[in-house]
Amino acid sequence: MIKTITPLRISAQEHLQDYKKPDPCGIIIFGASGDLTHRKIMPALYELYRNKLLPSNFFIVGSARTRWNDKIFRERVLGMLKHVEKSDPSLQKKFVEHIYYRTAEYSNPDSLKVLAALIKELNIKHKVPENLIFYFATSSSVYSDLIQQLAKAGMVLKSKNRKPWMHAVFEKPFGSDSASAHKLNKVILNVLDETQVYRIDHYLGKETVQNILMFRFLNTIFEPLWNRNYIDHVQITASEILGVGHRASYYDKAGQLRDMFQNHMFQLLTLIAMESPVKFEAKYYHDEKLKVAEAIRSIPNNKLHEFIAFGQYGEGRINGHKVCAYRKEKNVPLHSKTETFAALKLFIDNPRWEDVPFYLRSGKRLNHPMTEIAIHFKKIPHSIFTNLKTDHFEPNILSFRIQPNEGIFLSFEAKYPGPKVSIASLYLGFNYKDVFKTIPMGPYERLLLDCIKGDQMLFVREDLVEVSWDVITSILKEREKLLPRVFPNYRSGSWGPESANEIIEKDGRRWQDF
């Protein structure tokens, strides 16, 4: 008897029927007039409110140098919420009744005293027992001064497992190199305990990223194969069709290596390569990720070009439209040497992954927008079919598609129907939307909810930030040696520079096509 597997159908209400709402709290957002607040943070908080996942008693205070008031801020939020799916004007109006705004100069103690007075007032008005989240959605250059000023004003207090609680969320970039990240950690941890610090990387809130551990450690057919004996190599790709856009002033100082690899790409790498945690708890989970980062092999100085490639996009066509080169983008210097593409080959020196290459690539203005981890298994060593050689077979590939259309897919070989012995490559897989009949929770929704609940699992611990910066900083020190003679060196709408292909082709492999 053949059992037919049908997609799981379960409503969001059924899935959350035993859900316990988190403690009442106040959320204070610094940088509230900025793009991040309006594009990501406020929509995420509204979605949590709409789905009844926020505590019943809460308030949100926006703060920035921009001279707004409650009315202006609420109007801005409502204007942005008109564009969300399943817009409900009456519910949105109820939501913004919880929202307030205060102009503040972050280095001015008097401004912060006004903010502190408002928070005390709102704690009483909304019946919140002084549980607070401070969200730093500002430039990272502000973090040190602002957190110290908050401490001087008595608004933050160092404590561990204390109630009422106080959490602080810090956006990336967390520093710009090893020294700055270490210095920033030192300043923050002089004011706060590590248990109060939530360094956010929104990739970790994506459903497929969260599913990697479940997939590996709950399925006996995969974990025994998750090692150098069966896996040939791993590819991690994060590509964008967008250019630098409105971020040019920041991006030209950072580049793709700082902007994507130290955080997003390294988080994906450590998740794929980590050992099983002793328990599914934040401490043990972070311990195993740290071990992977510490085991990354140093790149030999005399072979840098065999491991690293940089690129910068020129003009080209995206979706049929002509786009300009990076150097012609607004606020980009005419002779900028900032990379908009990077590719790395890395090795992890431990028994599980010895000599298995991890190929990482990420860039702007590429052919297709997607983020995917592809596990390439080894080819069969010998073919028993006399007319089919091993070169005729494609290796099995297990893919975690993180965006868009999140899902998991496995390729395999099978016989093509008919009298001739021929092979077809087929796929098994699913995406969340089709199987679970729901769109996965947005990453900012999930991470904000975890922060309110006090769960640090999907955030980044102090030591991993510093170790990942150590790896990237060592590459940045050699960056000038690696830059090509001519920029730009890849066309917009392509898959990057030829030097990236050489890194992988030299090993007899090729980048996965999408």
XYZ file of C-alpha atoms in Angstrom:
514
model
C 0.000 0.000 0.000
C 1.337 3.403 -0.966
C 0.769 6.163 1.547
C 0.078 9.546 0.017
C 1.651 12.456 1.848
C -0.549 15.537 1.696
C 0.424 19.063 2.688
C -0.090 19.879 6.346
C -3.064 22.140 6.900
C -3.181 23.902 10.218
C -4.422 27.370 10.976
C -2.268 29.971 12.704
C -4.784 29.982 15.549
C -4.493 26.183 16.043
C -0.705 26.356 15.866
C -0.633 29.023 18.583
C -3.455 27.698 20.777
C -1.088 27.043 23.709
C 0.907 30.208 23.119
C 1.608 32.191 26.271
C 1.909 35.916 25.737
C 5.121 37.534 26.980
C 5.350 39.983 29.860
C 3.941 43.507 29.453
C 6.683 45.862 28.294
C 7.680 49.188 26.826
C 9.741 49.390 23.622
C 11.939 52.443 23.062
C 13.337 52.826 19.549
C 16.302 55.144 19.006
C 16.629 56.252 15.386
C 12.841 56.198 15.063
C 12.738 58.633 12.145
C 15.054 56.413 10.087
C 14.424 53.998 7.234
C 14.971 50.817 9.285
C 12.281 51.745 11.795
C 9.682 52.446 9.130
C 10.498 49.590 6.733
C 11.199 46.791 9.214
C 10.679 47.448 12.916
C 7.261 49.129 13.013
C 5.672 46.756 10.425
C 7.009 43.806 12.437
C 5.574 45.151 15.689
C 2.235 45.769 13.985
C 2.146 42.192 12.617
C 2.788 40.865 16.124
C -0.042 43.057 17.385
C -2.376 41.975 14.569
C -1.699 38.317 15.293
C -2.186 38.853 19.050
C 1.381 37.886 19.873
C 2.327 41.070 21.692
C 1.568 41.368 25.408
C -1.810 42.892 26.138
C -0.179 45.832 27.900
C 2.578 47.560 25.940
C 3.751 50.899 24.608
C 6.228 52.043 21.958
C 8.273 55.239 22.161
C 10.129 56.507 19.118
C 13.068 58.832 19.655
C 15.394 60.647 17.256
C 16.906 64.057 16.591
C 14.148 64.776 14.063
C 11.690 67.291 15.552
C 8.460 65.304 15.437
C 5.717 64.811 18.003
C 3.260 61.987 18.807
C 0.855 63.075 16.056
C 3.450 63.256 13.281
C 5.035 59.930 14.243
C 1.664 58.190 14.364
C 0.714 59.602 10.963
C 4.002 58.376 9.505
C 3.428 54.898 10.921
C -0.159 54.789 9.622
C 1.034 55.904 6.197
C 3.515 53.061 6.115
C 1.002 50.472 7.409
C -1.375 51.198 4.505
C 0.959 49.141 2.335
C 1.002 46.005 4.498
C -0.927 42.922 3.434
C -4.454 42.567 4.853
C -4.548 46.212 5.833
C -7.143 46.934 8.551
C -7.448 50.711 9.189
C -9.444 50.334 12.424
C -6.893 47.905 13.914
C -4.029 50.099 12.795
C -5.544 53.085 14.562
C -5.806 51.066 17.779
C -2.173 50.044 17.348
C -0.871 53.607 17.017
C -2.687 54.586 20.213
C 0.191 52.739 21.922
C 2.816 54.831 20.086
C 4.577 57.983 21.294
C 7.503 60.122 20.196
C 10.108 62.344 21.825
C 12.828 64.353 20.122
C 16.188 63.758 21.776
C 19.827 64.716 21.379
C 21.480 61.489 22.480
C 24.496 63.259 23.988
C 22.282 65.687 25.910
C 21.417 64.451 29.455
C 18.434 66.806 29.631
C 16.883 65.214 26.529
C 17.224 61.778 28.071
C 15.714 62.990 31.342
C 12.596 64.067 29.402
C 12.504 60.620 27.785
C 12.931 58.899 31.159
C 10.030 60.907 32.608
C 7.793 59.883 29.704
C 8.658 56.214 30.183
C 7.701 56.367 33.864
C 4.420 58.019 32.922
C 3.662 55.367 30.286
C 4.518 52.513 32.650
C 1.627 53.708 34.813
C -0.739 54.560 31.962
C -0.333 51.193 30.179
C 0.122 49.135 33.365
C 3.611 47.971 32.399
C 5.806 46.862 35.362
C 8.954 48.663 34.079
C 9.980 45.887 31.657
C 11.836 47.738 28.880
C 13.451 47.095 25.502
C 15.856 49.688 24.124
C 16.237 49.214 20.366
C 19.316 50.869 18.834
C 18.271 51.508 15.209
C 20.829 54.282 14.848
C 24.223 54.359 13.175
C 26.551 52.020 15.079
C 28.862 54.989 15.685
C 26.254 56.230 18.196
C 26.019 53.010 20.246
C 28.869 53.648 22.687
C 27.946 57.211 23.628
C 24.214 56.527 23.777
C 24.407 53.455 26.020
C 26.736 55.297 28.402
C 24.431 58.320 28.518
C 21.466 56.044 29.239
C 23.414 54.514 32.113
C 24.299 57.948 33.515
C 20.626 58.934 33.318
C 19.707 55.798 35.282
C 17.638 54.434 32.394
C 19.639 51.204 32.047
C 20.982 49.072 34.870
C 23.336 46.122 34.734
C 21.590 43.026 36.042
C 21.246 39.292 35.450
C 17.923 37.456 35.650
C 16.378 40.432 37.405
C 12.753 41.536 37.321
C 11.581 43.914 36.059
C 13.868 43.203 33.110
C 15.643 45.414 30.589
C 16.915 44.272 27.174
C 18.960 46.184 24.585
C 18.881 45.348 20.853
C 21.817 46.370 18.664
C 21.615 46.343 14.874
C 24.460 45.447 12.554
C 27.080 46.498 11.725
C 28.445 45.764 15.193
C 31.818 47.460 14.725
C 33.869 47.776 11.542
C 36.796 45.493 12.402
C 38.194 43.395 15.270
C 39.390 46.355 17.336
C 36.172 48.379 17.070
C 33.946 45.340 17.779
C 36.014 44.451 20.851
C 35.904 48.064 22.066
C 32.136 48.287 21.538
C 31.538 45.028 23.403
C 33.670 46.310 26.281
C 31.668 49.545 26.542
C 28.292 47.789 26.363
C 29.222 45.047 28.834
C 30.470 47.635 31.275
C 26.889 48.917 31.401
C 24.881 45.734 30.730
C 25.169 42.028 31.429
C 25.532 39.786 28.356
C 22.131 38.283 29.196
C 20.612 41.711 28.514
C 22.291 42.199 25.117
C 20.587 41.176 21.854
C 22.828 41.628 18.786
C 20.410 41.184 15.933
C 21.091 39.489 12.588
C 17.790 39.255 10.748
C 18.934 36.234 8.700
C 18.708 34.181 11.901
C 14.998 34.982 12.119
C 14.218 33.469 8.723
C 12.196 30.261 8.912
C 14.503 28.100 6.780
C 17.553 29.178 8.773
C 15.785 28.138 11.979
C 14.865 24.847 10.326
C 18.471 23.816 9.610
C 19.012 22.314 13.061
C 15.622 20.583 13.102
C 16.299 19.132 9.666
C 19.765 17.893 10.586
C 19.183 16.502 14.042
C 15.640 15.072 13.724
C 16.216 13.087 10.515
C 18.468 10.052 10.827
C 18.928 9.793 7.053
C 20.908 13.074 6.933
C 22.994 13.521 10.078
C 25.140 10.357 9.487
C 26.067 11.776 6.058
C 26.851 15.275 7.354
C 30.635 15.021 7.182
C 33.745 14.841 4.992
C 33.079 11.207 4.033
C 29.960 12.056 2.030
C 29.952 15.807 1.415
C 32.175 17.114 -1.363
C 31.714 20.836 -0.701
C 29.222 23.467 0.467
C 28.121 26.591 -1.398
C 26.497 29.593 0.288
C 25.158 32.261 -2.063
C 23.479 35.566 -1.193
C 22.759 37.583 -4.325
C 20.869 40.823 -4.901
C 19.665 42.430 -8.100
C 19.501 45.793 -6.326
C 22.343 48.271 -6.420
C 23.642 50.286 -3.486
C 20.557 52.549 -3.522
C 20.200 55.045 -0.675
C 22.909 53.349 1.431
C 25.859 54.659 -0.605
C 27.308 56.857 2.142
C 27.537 53.896 4.529
C 28.224 51.204 1.960
C 31.195 52.850 0.267
C 33.021 52.820 3.616
C 31.982 49.247 4.385
C 31.889 47.168 1.197
C 30.410 43.712 0.695
C 32.864 41.930 2.963
C 31.881 43.961 6.014
C 28.238 44.348 5.033
C 27.412 40.669 4.374
C 30.179 38.239 5.315
C 31.023 39.103 8.921
C 27.368 38.687 9.886
C 24.901 36.950 7.533
C 27.278 34.654 5.653
C 29.224 33.572 8.739
C 26.020 32.875 10.645
C 24.856 30.543 7.872
C 28.271 28.865 7.744
C 28.366 28.161 11.475
C 24.803 26.806 11.458
C 25.525 24.335 8.668
C 28.835 23.174 10.147
C 28.145 23.098 13.893
C 27.965 19.979 16.047
C 24.808 19.023 17.895
C 24.295 21.164 21.023
C 24.015 19.256 24.305
C 20.606 20.899 24.765
C 18.451 23.092 22.567
C 19.235 26.140 24.675
C 20.961 29.396 23.811
C 24.225 28.767 25.714
C 24.933 25.348 24.176
C 23.800 26.487 20.732
C 26.166 29.492 20.823
C 29.014 27.345 22.164
C 28.867 25.052 19.111
C 28.670 27.926 16.625
C 31.700 29.512 18.253
C 33.727 26.297 17.868
C 33.128 26.372 14.105
C 34.238 29.996 13.776
C 37.360 29.320 15.830
C 38.229 26.352 13.585
C 38.216 28.337 10.308
C 41.618 27.851 8.705
C 43.784 30.916 8.091
C 44.232 31.778 4.417
C 47.910 31.538 3.383
C 49.302 34.948 2.393
C 51.108 33.532 -0.628
C 47.863 32.059 -2.068
C 45.300 34.784 -1.403
C 44.022 34.910 -5.001
C 43.179 31.205 -4.820
C 40.811 31.839 -1.898
C 39.417 35.370 -2.314
C 37.891 37.382 -5.170
C 36.503 40.909 -5.203
C 34.275 42.623 -7.741
C 32.508 45.886 -8.446
C 29.493 46.128 -10.737
C 29.490 48.052 -13.980
C 26.505 49.076 -16.038
C 24.205 46.405 -17.449
C 20.598 45.294 -17.590
C 18.359 44.065 -14.757
C 14.906 42.740 -15.673
C 15.263 44.358 -19.074
C 16.145 47.795 -17.698
C 19.505 49.471 -18.092
C 21.236 50.248 -14.790
C 24.311 52.331 -14.073
C 27.704 51.265 -12.736
C 28.447 51.487 -9.013
C 30.764 54.456 -9.507
C 27.918 56.404 -11.095
C 25.504 55.832 -8.221
C 24.562 58.883 -6.150
C 27.061 59.663 -3.341
C 29.642 57.137 -4.633
C 33.138 58.569 -5.385
C 34.051 58.497 -9.064
C 37.120 56.305 -8.495
C 35.788 54.190 -5.603
C 37.607 50.912 -4.978
C 34.854 49.520 -2.736
C 33.868 45.945 -3.571
C 30.208 45.179 -4.300
C 30.937 41.448 -4.687
C 33.107 39.036 -2.739
C 33.775 35.312 -2.951
C 35.687 33.246 -0.391
C 36.890 29.673 -0.139
C 37.200 28.579 3.484
C 38.137 25.377 5.307
C 37.152 24.274 8.816
C 39.886 22.382 10.627
C 38.024 19.779 12.650
C 37.385 16.037 12.224
C 33.938 16.492 10.639
C 34.952 18.968 7.913
C 38.673 18.470 7.322
C 39.499 19.456 3.697
C 35.863 20.100 2.726
C 35.769 23.537 1.016
C 33.053 26.039 1.855
C 32.503 28.471 -1.027
C 30.796 31.729 -0.106
C 29.720 34.418 -2.580
C 27.611 37.526 -2.212
C 27.109 40.583 -4.343
C 24.898 43.352 -5.640
C 23.414 43.739 -9.139
C 23.664 40.008 -9.800
C 21.509 37.880 -12.072
C 18.902 36.688 -9.614
C 17.807 37.704 -6.083
C 18.215 34.750 -3.750
C 19.924 33.344 -0.677
C 20.610 29.629 -0.638
C 22.835 27.055 1.049
C 23.676 24.098 -1.205
C 25.203 20.911 0.236
C 26.942 19.090 -2.635
C 27.385 15.398 -1.888
C 30.180 13.360 -3.441
C 29.728 11.704 -6.812
C 29.324 7.952 -6.961
C 32.790 6.341 -7.182
C 31.822 3.762 -9.829
C 28.968 3.193 -12.300
C 27.584 -0.339 -12.699
C 25.809 0.737 -15.915
C 28.119 -0.047 -18.820
C 26.819 2.731 -21.076
C 26.779 5.357 -18.337
C 29.956 6.742 -16.836
C 30.157 8.524 -13.489
C 30.438 11.836 -15.363
C 26.896 11.289 -16.667
C 25.446 11.539 -13.164
C 24.835 14.738 -11.260
C 25.803 14.633 -7.575
C 23.014 14.852 -5.025
C 22.460 18.405 -3.814
C 20.529 19.389 -0.712
C 19.443 23.040 -0.868
C 18.127 25.312 1.866
C 16.437 28.202 0.087
C 16.324 31.070 2.543
C 14.803 33.654 0.195
C 12.687 34.097 -1.820
C 10.053 31.310 -1.544
C 11.612 29.665 1.495
C 11.935 25.894 1.294
C 14.165 22.783 1.262
C 14.983 20.700 -1.857
C 16.924 17.524 -2.628
C 18.128 16.466 -6.081
C 18.541 12.803 -7.019
C 19.050 10.630 -10.103
C 16.368 8.307 -11.509
C 15.711 6.310 -14.681
C 13.951 8.094 -17.497
C 10.870 6.056 -18.646
C 11.334 3.906 -21.745
C 13.394 0.991 -23.096
C 16.675 2.941 -23.157
C 18.777 3.164 -20.015
C 18.991 6.889 -19.485
C 19.013 9.098 -16.419
C 17.016 12.126 -15.343
C 17.786 14.509 -12.476
C 14.732 14.976 -10.266
C 13.853 16.929 -7.123
C 12.038 16.395 -3.863
C 11.174 19.441 -1.867
C 8.710 21.843 -0.394
C 8.215 25.517 0.200
C 6.505 26.883 3.283
C 3.730 28.705 1.507
C 2.447 25.597 -0.314
C 2.876 23.037 2.470
C 1.880 24.987 5.544
C -0.650 27.191 3.726
C 0.808 30.258 5.402
C 3.498 32.819 4.813
C 6.321 32.345 7.350
C 6.626 34.902 10.119
C 8.929 37.719 9.080
C 12.429 37.626 10.591
C 12.015 40.907 12.470
C 8.713 39.690 13.900
C 10.311 36.507 15.207
C 13.381 38.225 16.623
C 11.441 41.034 18.286
C 9.127 38.482 19.861
C 12.096 36.453 21.141
C 13.644 39.584 22.599
C 10.433 40.406 24.481
C 10.347 36.825 25.780
C 14.015 36.954 26.787
C 15.164 34.192 24.414
C 18.702 34.855 23.084
C 18.923 31.729 20.919
C 18.603 33.544 17.571
C 20.832 36.461 18.481
C 24.621 36.732 18.313
C 26.811 36.288 21.371
C 29.750 38.553 22.213
C 32.506 36.006 21.483
C 31.172 34.962 18.055
C 30.993 38.608 16.959
C 34.643 39.082 17.833
C 35.888 35.815 16.290
C 34.025 36.441 13.026
C 35.505 39.941 12.897
C 38.964 38.422 13.443
C 38.535 36.341 10.274
C 37.241 39.250 8.189
C 39.804 41.721 9.533
C 42.655 39.407 8.528
C 41.293 39.505 4.956
C 40.731 43.274 5.031
C 44.396 43.779 5.937
C 45.339 42.099 2.647
C 42.566 43.720 0.622
C 44.789 46.046 -1.423
C 46.800 43.055 -2.683
C 43.598 41.379 -3.879
C 41.917 44.240 -5.723
C 41.896 43.797 -9.504
C 43.657 46.385 -11.648
C 40.393 47.460 -13.235
C 37.083 48.278 -11.558
C 34.287 47.673 -12.482
C 35.024 44.047 -13.364
C 31.557 42.504 -13.750
C 28.463 43.483 -15.622
C 25.196 44.190 -13.778
C 22.884 41.228 -14.400
C 25.741 38.690 -14.465
C 26.891 36.307 -11.721
C 29.961 38.335 -10.769
C 33.597 38.582 -11.909
C 35.549 35.845 -13.640
C 37.980 35.735 -10.716
C 35.180 34.222 -8.581
C 34.742 31.420 -11.107
C 38.475 30.725 -11.070
C 38.414 30.089 -7.311
C 35.998 27.190 -7.656
C 36.917 25.968 -11.156
C 40.524 25.506 -10.057
C 39.177 22.769 -7.764
C 37.286 21.096 -10.619
C 33.913 22.408 -9.427
C 31.463 25.074 -10.558
C 29.057 27.475 -8.931
C 25.512 26.200 -8.736
C 23.195 27.590 -11.404
C 19.895 29.202 -10.417
